[in-house]
Each structure stands twice: as C-alpha cells, then as structure tokens.
Amino acid sequence: MTFNVYIIAIIFSIIFLVAIIELVRKNKLLEKYSLLWILFGVVLLILSSTPLFIEKIASVLDIKYAPSVLFLFGMVYLIIYNLHITTVFSKQSQKITRLNQEIALLKEKVEKMEANKEH
Amino acid sequence: MDKPKILVIIPAYNEEKSIHTVIRKLKLHSDIDILVVDDGSVDMTFKKAALEGVKVVRLPFNLGIGGAMQTGYMYARDNGYDIAIQVDADGQHDPVYLNELIKPLTEKKCDMVIGSRYVAQTAYKSPISRRAGMIFFSWLVHLLTGNTIKDTTSGFRAVNRGIIEYFAENYPTDYPEVDVLVRLHKKSFKMCEIPVEMKERQGGKSSITPLKSLYYMIKVSLALFINSLRSGDMV
C-alpha cells in the first residue's frame, strides 16, 4: 500500500477519535458536544478505511477524483457543525445577559435591605 | 385612574460628566421615581448617580443600550410601576416634556409615546447622513407595519404597564429603538408621537460613529425583516 490520502485520513481519524475521548475524559469537552465529533471521526474512519465507499459515492455524484469526496464530506460537516456552534453560543449569550441583569437587580435589592437594617 | 406610579429609566454608560445634571433636572418633577442603570461603566457614573440619591442598578459588565434598558423594564415590572420613561444620560432629552409624554398614556390613547424630533419644526439640527437614515427607517417601518413614525430612533419614550411587562421579557440587545416598533406592532400595541426639541449632548461621546452607521443600517434592516416574519416573542 502506498502512502496516500487514504492512509493519511485513517491516521488522522484515529488520532482525532483518541483526542476527542481524551478531552471528554478530562472534562474539557461536554459529552453532548462530543457526540457529533465522535460521529465525524467514525464516518471519516469508515470512508477512508477502504476506497470502495468513496469510489461508489464518487461515481454516483459524478466526481472525477474520488478522494475529493473525503474533502467534500469534511467541509460540509464543518459548515454544519459551525452553524450548530453559533446557535449554541447565541443561546448562551442570551443566558449570560439575563444573569447579568438579574445580578444587578438583586444587588440593588440587597443594598436597600441592608440600608434599612442599619436604621 | 389613581395617580400612576412612574419610573424614569436612565441607561448610562460612562456618562460621569452629564449624569448629575440630568438627574437634577428630573428631580424637579416630584411625582416620579428615578432609576439609573449603570451599564458597566468604567468611570464615576455609578458614584455620581448614587450621590444624587436616586436608585441605581449596576450591571456587572457592559451589555449595550438594549440590555441596560431591559434591566430598567425588569425593575419597573418587579416594583409595580404603571409607566416607564426612557431618558438618555447625555442630556439630549429635556425633562420639560415629561408630562406631555405621559399624557397620552394616562388618557389611554396609546401604549407607547415617542418624543419625536421631526413631528413639528424644531431647532434640532442633525447631519444629512443621519437625516437620510431616519427617513429610510421611517419608510421601512411604514412598509412593515403601516404606522407612520417620523422619529424611529428617538430613545425618548414612555410606555405603559403592558409594554413594561412585554419589554421585561422581550427586548433586543443592541440597536433596539427601531426594532421594537415592529415587535410592538406585531403585538398590537399602539404607538404615537409628540413633538419635542432635543439638545446637543452635554458630555461623553455618541455611541454612533460615521463608520458604524452603515453597519447599523444593514443590521437594523435585517432585524426588521426577520422580526416581521416572527411572532414578536424572542426564542
């Protein structure tokens, strides 16, 4: 077997999967966000383990150069995942805003109560 | 109707130079409460406001005008106010107009009253670029809601209890002035305008620089179109 894009992809997906699991183990990545990445690693591993799958897909999609199916898959996946991430942090920034406001209002209330106590 | 409980909300971000003047002028009205929302200022805004003996709510970090105003509306909701009025901390809004701003609300003619620069001829002069933007937004709001509002970006506004409760839950984070007009229309709130004169700002810097103007116009227009597609409740 020659050293080609398939071998690189196999090595990459294995390292990738190990890294994801390591991040979850060290609590640096939440399980719920790791699932999509693990799925990505597994699909990449399957696609790159044998040229059969992507050659089949390539012929169906009329792609001349079969390994570019791998790149296509990777890119589409990243775009979708990025969109997912921006929805996640939009939600979070709304929550942070609300926390900021609630803290400000609570502080005002506490200060008022303490001022009343002193008198 | 009994005397309504009125809260003036002053959103302030680094306005130490003008905040005390604004508060002192407002204090000439005896029947109102004053709340300063310090939007995470890094200057003496908080201390200056506290020295004037008004209520001050201090946000732990800067949220922008929308987040600050919403905090004020949350306060108004939680403390049972009937009317909330936004007055900017830079001294542009003259408290002389407070009674006129409140009148249509107590008479139940509308739910929100906007103090507008362009309803009648006033001494206020604005740069041409800004004026063009105002006409554009006015046209856009008319297109989307059918309402004619001349001064869509004026922050000098009074709202009733119904809108206070709505704003406490739904208020856009940045550039809220135009945005809420479409949201309120969706929720069938009535809006009207009264003519006011605005002054030159007395201190600090305007949050809108020429460079940001184009970004502002695009962003607000986009927000308006998307708002006209949704129910008015934030997700």
Coordinates of C-alpha atoms in Angstrom, one line a residue:
Chain A
M1 CA 0.0 0.0 0.0
T2 CA 1.4 3.4 -0.9
F3 CA 1.4 6.4 1.4
N4 CA -1.7 8.2 0.0
V5 CA -4.6 10.4 1.1
Y6 CA -6.4 7.3 2.4
I7 CA -3.7 6.4 4.8
I8 CA -3.4 10.0 6.0
A9 CA -7.1 10.1 6.5
I10 CA -7.1 6.8 8.5
I11 CA -4.2 8.0 10.8
F12 CA -5.9 11.4 11.2
S13 CA -9.3 9.9 12.1
I14 CA -7.7 7.6 14.7
I15 CA -5.8 10.4 16.3
F16 CA -8.8 12.5 16.1
L17 CA -11.1 10.0 17.9
V18 CA -8.5 9.5 20.6
A19 CA -8.2 13.2 21.1
I20 CA -11.9 13.6 21.4
I21 CA -12.2 10.9 24.0
E22 CA -9.3 12.3 25.9
L23 CA -10.9 15.8 26.0
V24 CA -14.2 14.3 27.3
R25 CA -12.3 12.2 29.9
K26 CA -10.5 15.3 31.2
N27 CA -13.8 17.2 31.3
K28 CA -12.7 19.7 28.8
L29 CA -15.5 18.8 26.4
L30 CA -19.0 18.1 27.4
E31 CA -20.4 14.7 26.4
K32 CA -23.3 16.3 24.5
Y33 CA -20.9 18.3 22.3
S34 CA -18.6 15.3 21.8
L35 CA -21.2 13.1 20.2
L36 CA -21.2 14.9 16.8
W37 CA -17.4 14.9 16.8
I38 CA -17.2 11.2 17.5
L39 CA -19.7 10.6 14.7
F40 CA -17.5 12.7 12.4
G41 CA -14.4 10.7 13.4
V42 CA -16.1 7.3 12.9
V43 CA -17.6 8.3 9.5
L44 CA -14.2 9.6 8.4
L45 CA -12.6 6.3 9.5
I46 CA -15.1 4.2 7.6
L47 CA -14.8 6.3 4.5
S48 CA -11.0 6.2 4.5
S49 CA -10.6 2.6 5.5
T50 CA -11.3 1.3 2.1
P51 CA -11.5 3.2 -1.3
L52 CA -14.7 1.2 -2.1
F53 CA -17.1 3.5 -0.3
I54 CA -15.9 6.8 -1.7
E55 CA -15.4 5.4 -5.2
K56 CA -19.0 4.3 -5.1
I57 CA -20.1 7.7 -3.8
A58 CA -17.9 9.5 -6.3
S59 CA -19.4 7.6 -9.3
V60 CA -22.9 8.3 -8.1
L61 CA -22.2 12.0 -7.7
D62 CA -20.1 12.1 -10.9
I63 CA -16.9 13.2 -9.0
K64 CA -13.8 12.5 -11.1
Y65 CA -11.3 12.4 -8.3
A66 CA -12.6 10.0 -5.7
P67 CA -10.6 11.3 -2.6
S68 CA -12.2 14.7 -3.0
V69 CA -15.3 13.0 -1.6
L70 CA -13.5 13.0 1.7
F71 CA -12.8 16.7 1.5
L72 CA -16.4 17.4 0.5
F73 CA -17.6 15.4 3.4
G74 CA -15.2 17.1 5.8
M75 CA -16.2 20.6 4.6
V76 CA -19.9 20.1 4.6
Y77 CA -19.7 18.6 8.0
L78 CA -17.6 21.6 9.3
I79 CA -20.0 24.1 7.9
I80 CA -23.0 22.4 9.6
Y81 CA -21.1 22.0 12.8
N82 CA -20.1 25.7 12.9
L83 CA -23.7 26.7 12.4
H84 CA -24.6 24.4 15.3
I85 CA -21.9 26.0 17.5
T86 CA -23.1 29.6 16.7
T87 CA -26.7 28.6 17.8
V88 CA -25.2 27.2 21.0
F89 CA -23.4 30.4 21.9
S90 CA -26.2 32.6 20.8
K91 CA -28.3 30.8 23.4
Q92 CA -25.5 31.2 25.9
S93 CA -25.1 34.9 25.4
Q94 CA -28.8 35.4 26.0
K95 CA -28.5 33.5 29.2
I96 CA -25.4 35.5 30.3
T97 CA -27.3 38.7 29.6
R98 CA -30.2 37.6 31.7
L99 CA -27.8 36.6 34.5
N100 CA -26.1 40.0 34.4
Q101 CA -29.4 41.8 34.7
E102 CA -30.7 39.6 37.5
I103 CA -27.5 40.1 39.5
A104 CA -27.7 43.8 39.1
L105 CA -31.3 43.9 40.3
L106 CA -30.5 41.5 43.2
K107 CA -27.6 43.7 44.3
E108 CA -29.8 46.7 44.3
K109 CA -32.4 44.9 46.4
V110 CA -29.8 43.6 48.9
E111 CA -28.2 47.0 49.3
K112 CA -31.6 48.5 50.0
M113 CA -32.4 45.8 52.6
E114 CA -29.0 46.4 54.3
A115 CA -29.5 50.1 54.4
N116 CA -33.0 49.6 56.0
K117 CA -31.5 47.2 58.6
E118 CA -29.0 49.8 59.8
H119 CA -31.7 52.4 60.5
Chain B
M1 CA -57.5 56.4 37.4
D2 CA -55.3 56.8 40.6
K3 CA -52.1 58.5 40.3
P4 CA -49.9 56.3 38.2
K5 CA -46.6 55.1 39.5
I6 CA -43.9 56.5 37.2
L7 CA -40.3 55.4 36.8
V8 CA -37.8 57.3 34.7
I9 CA -35.1 54.9 33.5
I10 CA -31.7 56.4 32.6
P11 CA -29.4 54.0 30.9
A12 CA -25.8 55.3 31.4
Y13 CA -22.5 54.1 30.1
N14 CA -19.5 56.3 31.0
E15 CA -21.6 59.4 31.4
E16 CA -20.0 60.9 34.6
K17 CA -19.9 64.4 33.0
S18 CA -23.6 64.7 32.4
I19 CA -25.4 62.3 34.6
H20 CA -25.9 64.6 37.6
T21 CA -27.3 67.4 35.5
V22 CA -29.9 65.1 34.0
I23 CA -30.9 63.7 37.4
R24 CA -31.2 67.2 39.0
K25 CA -33.5 68.4 36.2
L26 CA -35.6 65.2 36.5
K27 CA -35.9 65.8 40.3
L28 CA -37.9 69.0 39.6
H29 CA -40.8 66.5 38.9
S30 CA -41.9 65.4 42.3
D31 CA -44.2 62.6 41.2
I32 CA -41.6 60.3 39.6
D33 CA -39.0 57.8 40.7
I34 CA -35.6 57.8 39.0
L35 CA -33.6 54.7 38.2
V36 CA -30.1 54.9 36.8
V37 CA -29.0 51.7 35.0
D38 CA -25.2 51.8 35.0
D39 CA -24.2 49.7 32.1
G40 CA -20.9 48.5 33.5
S41 CA -19.3 52.0 33.3
V42 CA -15.6 52.3 34.0
D43 CA -15.8 55.9 35.1
M44 CA -17.5 57.5 38.1
T45 CA -21.0 57.2 36.6
F46 CA -22.2 54.9 39.4
K47 CA -20.9 57.1 42.3
K48 CA -22.2 60.3 40.7
A49 CA -25.6 58.9 40.4
A50 CA -25.6 57.4 43.9
L51 CA -24.6 60.8 45.3
E52 CA -27.8 62.3 43.9
G53 CA -29.8 59.9 46.0
V54 CA -31.6 58.1 43.2
K55 CA -32.0 54.3 42.7
V56 CA -29.0 52.9 40.9
V57 CA -28.7 49.4 39.4
R58 CA -25.2 48.5 38.3
L59 CA -24.7 45.8 35.7
P60 CA -21.5 43.7 36.4
F61 CA -20.4 44.2 32.8
N62 CA -21.4 46.2 29.7
L63 CA -24.5 44.9 27.9
G64 CA -25.2 47.8 25.5
I65 CA -28.3 50.1 25.5
G66 CA -30.8 47.3 24.9
G67 CA -29.6 45.1 27.8
A68 CA -29.4 48.1 30.1
M69 CA -32.9 49.3 29.2
Q70 CA -34.4 45.9 29.6
T71 CA -32.9 45.8 33.1
G72 CA -34.8 49.0 33.8
Y73 CA -38.0 47.5 32.5
M74 CA -37.5 44.4 34.6
Y75 CA -37.1 46.7 37.6
A76 CA -40.3 48.5 36.7
R77 CA -42.2 45.3 36.3
D78 CA -40.9 43.9 39.7
N79 CA -41.7 47.1 41.5
G80 CA -45.2 47.6 40.2
Y81 CA -44.7 50.7 38.0
D82 CA -47.5 51.8 35.7
I83 CA -45.4 53.9 33.4
A84 CA -41.7 53.7 32.4
I85 CA -39.9 56.5 30.6
Q86 CA -36.5 56.3 29.0
V87 CA -34.3 59.4 29.3
D88 CA -30.8 59.4 28.0
A89 CA -27.9 60.2 30.3
D90 CA -26.2 62.6 27.9
G91 CA -28.7 65.4 28.4
Q92 CA -30.3 65.3 24.9
H93 CA -33.8 64.6 26.3
D94 CA -35.4 67.6 28.1
P95 CA -37.4 66.6 31.2
V96 CA -39.7 69.5 30.4
Y97 CA -41.6 67.2 28.1
L98 CA -42.3 64.5 30.7
N99 CA -45.9 65.5 31.3
E100 CA -46.7 65.7 27.6
L101 CA -45.1 62.3 27.1
I102 CA -47.2 60.7 29.9
K103 CA -50.5 62.3 29.0
P104 CA -51.5 60.0 26.0
L105 CA -50.7 57.0 28.3
T106 CA -52.9 58.2 31.2
E107 CA -55.7 59.1 28.7
K108 CA -55.2 55.5 27.3
K109 CA -54.8 56.9 23.8
C110 CA -51.8 54.7 23.1
D111 CA -49.4 52.3 24.8
M112 CA -46.1 54.0 23.8
V113 CA -45.4 57.6 23.3
I114 CA -42.3 58.7 21.4
G115 CA -40.8 62.1 21.9
S116 CA -40.0 63.0 18.3
R117 CA -37.7 65.5 16.7
Y118 CA -39.4 65.6 13.3
V119 CA -43.1 65.8 14.1
A120 CA -43.1 69.6 14.1
Q121 CA -40.4 72.1 13.1
T122 CA -37.9 72.2 15.9
A123 CA -34.5 73.7 16.4
Y124 CA -32.8 70.3 16.3
K125 CA -30.3 70.1 13.6
S126 CA -28.9 66.7 12.5
P127 CA -26.3 65.8 9.9
I128 CA -27.6 65.0 6.4
S129 CA -26.4 61.4 6.6
R130 CA -28.3 60.8 9.9
R131 CA -31.3 62.5 8.5
A132 CA -31.3 60.2 5.4
G133 CA -31.0 57.2 7.7
M134 CA -34.0 58.5 9.7
I135 CA -36.1 58.9 6.5
F136 CA -35.1 55.4 5.4
F137 CA -36.1 53.8 8.7
S138 CA -39.3 55.7 8.8
W139 CA -40.1 54.4 5.4
L140 CA -39.1 50.9 6.3
V141 CA -41.2 50.9 9.5
H142 CA -44.2 52.2 7.5
L143 CA -43.7 49.5 4.9
L144 CA -43.6 46.7 7.5
T145 CA -46.2 48.0 9.9
G146 CA -48.3 50.6 8.2
N147 CA -47.6 53.0 11.0
T148 CA -46.2 56.4 10.4
I149 CA -43.5 57.2 12.9
K150 CA -41.3 60.1 11.9
D151 CA -38.5 59.7 14.5
T152 CA -37.9 55.9 14.7
T153 CA -34.6 56.2 16.5
S154 CA -35.6 58.5 19.3
G155 CA -34.9 57.0 22.7
F156 CA -37.1 59.5 24.5
R157 CA -40.1 57.2 25.1
A158 CA -42.8 56.5 27.7
V159 CA -44.5 53.1 27.9
N160 CA -47.4 51.7 29.9
R161 CA -47.7 48.6 32.1
G162 CA -48.5 46.3 29.2
I163 CA -45.4 47.2 27.3
I164 CA -43.2 47.2 30.5
E165 CA -44.2 43.6 31.0
Y166 CA -43.6 42.7 27.4
F167 CA -40.2 44.5 27.3
A168 CA -39.0 42.8 30.5
E169 CA -39.2 39.5 28.6
N170 CA -38.5 40.6 25.0
Y171 CA -36.1 43.4 24.2
P172 CA -33.4 43.4 21.6
T173 CA -29.8 43.6 22.9
D174 CA -28.4 46.2 20.5
Y175 CA -29.9 49.0 18.4
P176 CA -33.3 48.4 20.0
E177 CA -35.2 51.7 19.1
V178 CA -36.3 50.8 15.6
D179 CA -36.5 47.1 16.2
V180 CA -39.2 47.3 18.9
L181 CA -41.5 49.4 16.7
V182 CA -42.1 46.3 14.5
R183 CA -42.3 44.0 17.5
L184 CA -44.8 46.1 19.3
H185 CA -46.9 46.4 16.1
K186 CA -46.9 42.6 15.9
K187 CA -48.2 42.5 19.4
S188 CA -50.9 45.1 18.5
F189 CA -49.6 47.8 20.9
K190 CA -50.5 51.3 19.8
M191 CA -47.7 53.9 19.3
C192 CA -47.9 57.7 19.0
E193 CA -45.5 60.6 18.8
I194 CA -45.4 64.0 20.3
P195 CA -43.0 66.8 19.1
V196 CA -40.0 67.6 21.3
E197 CA -36.9 69.6 21.0
M198 CA -33.7 67.8 21.6
K199 CA -30.5 69.4 22.8
E200 CA -26.9 68.8 21.8
R201 CA -25.4 66.2 24.0
Q202 CA -23.7 67.7 27.1
G203 CA -20.9 65.2 27.7
G204 CA -19.5 61.9 26.7
K205 CA -19.5 60.5 23.1
S206 CA -22.3 59.4 20.9
S207 CA -22.4 55.6 20.5
I208 CA -22.9 56.0 16.8
T209 CA -19.8 57.0 14.8
P210 CA -20.0 57.5 11.0
L211 CA -18.1 54.2 10.4
K212 CA -20.7 52.3 12.4
S213 CA -23.6 53.9 10.6
L214 CA -23.7 51.6 7.6
Y215 CA -23.3 48.6 9.8
Y216 CA -26.1 50.0 11.9
M217 CA -28.4 50.4 8.9
I218 CA -27.8 47.0 7.5
K219 CA -28.2 45.3 10.8
V220 CA -31.3 47.1 11.8
S221 CA -32.9 46.5 8.4
L222 CA -32.1 42.8 8.7
A223 CA -33.5 42.6 12.2
L224 CA -36.7 44.4 11.0
F225 CA -37.3 42.0 8.1
I226 CA -36.7 39.0 10.4
N227 CA -39.0 40.4 13.0
S228 CA -41.8 40.9 10.6
L229 CA -41.5 37.1 10.0
R230 CA -41.8 36.1 13.6
S231 CA -44.4 36.4 16.3
G232 CA -42.7 39.0 18.4
D233 CA -41.6 36.7 21.2
M234 CA -37.9 36.0 21.5
V235 CA -36.9 32.4 21.3

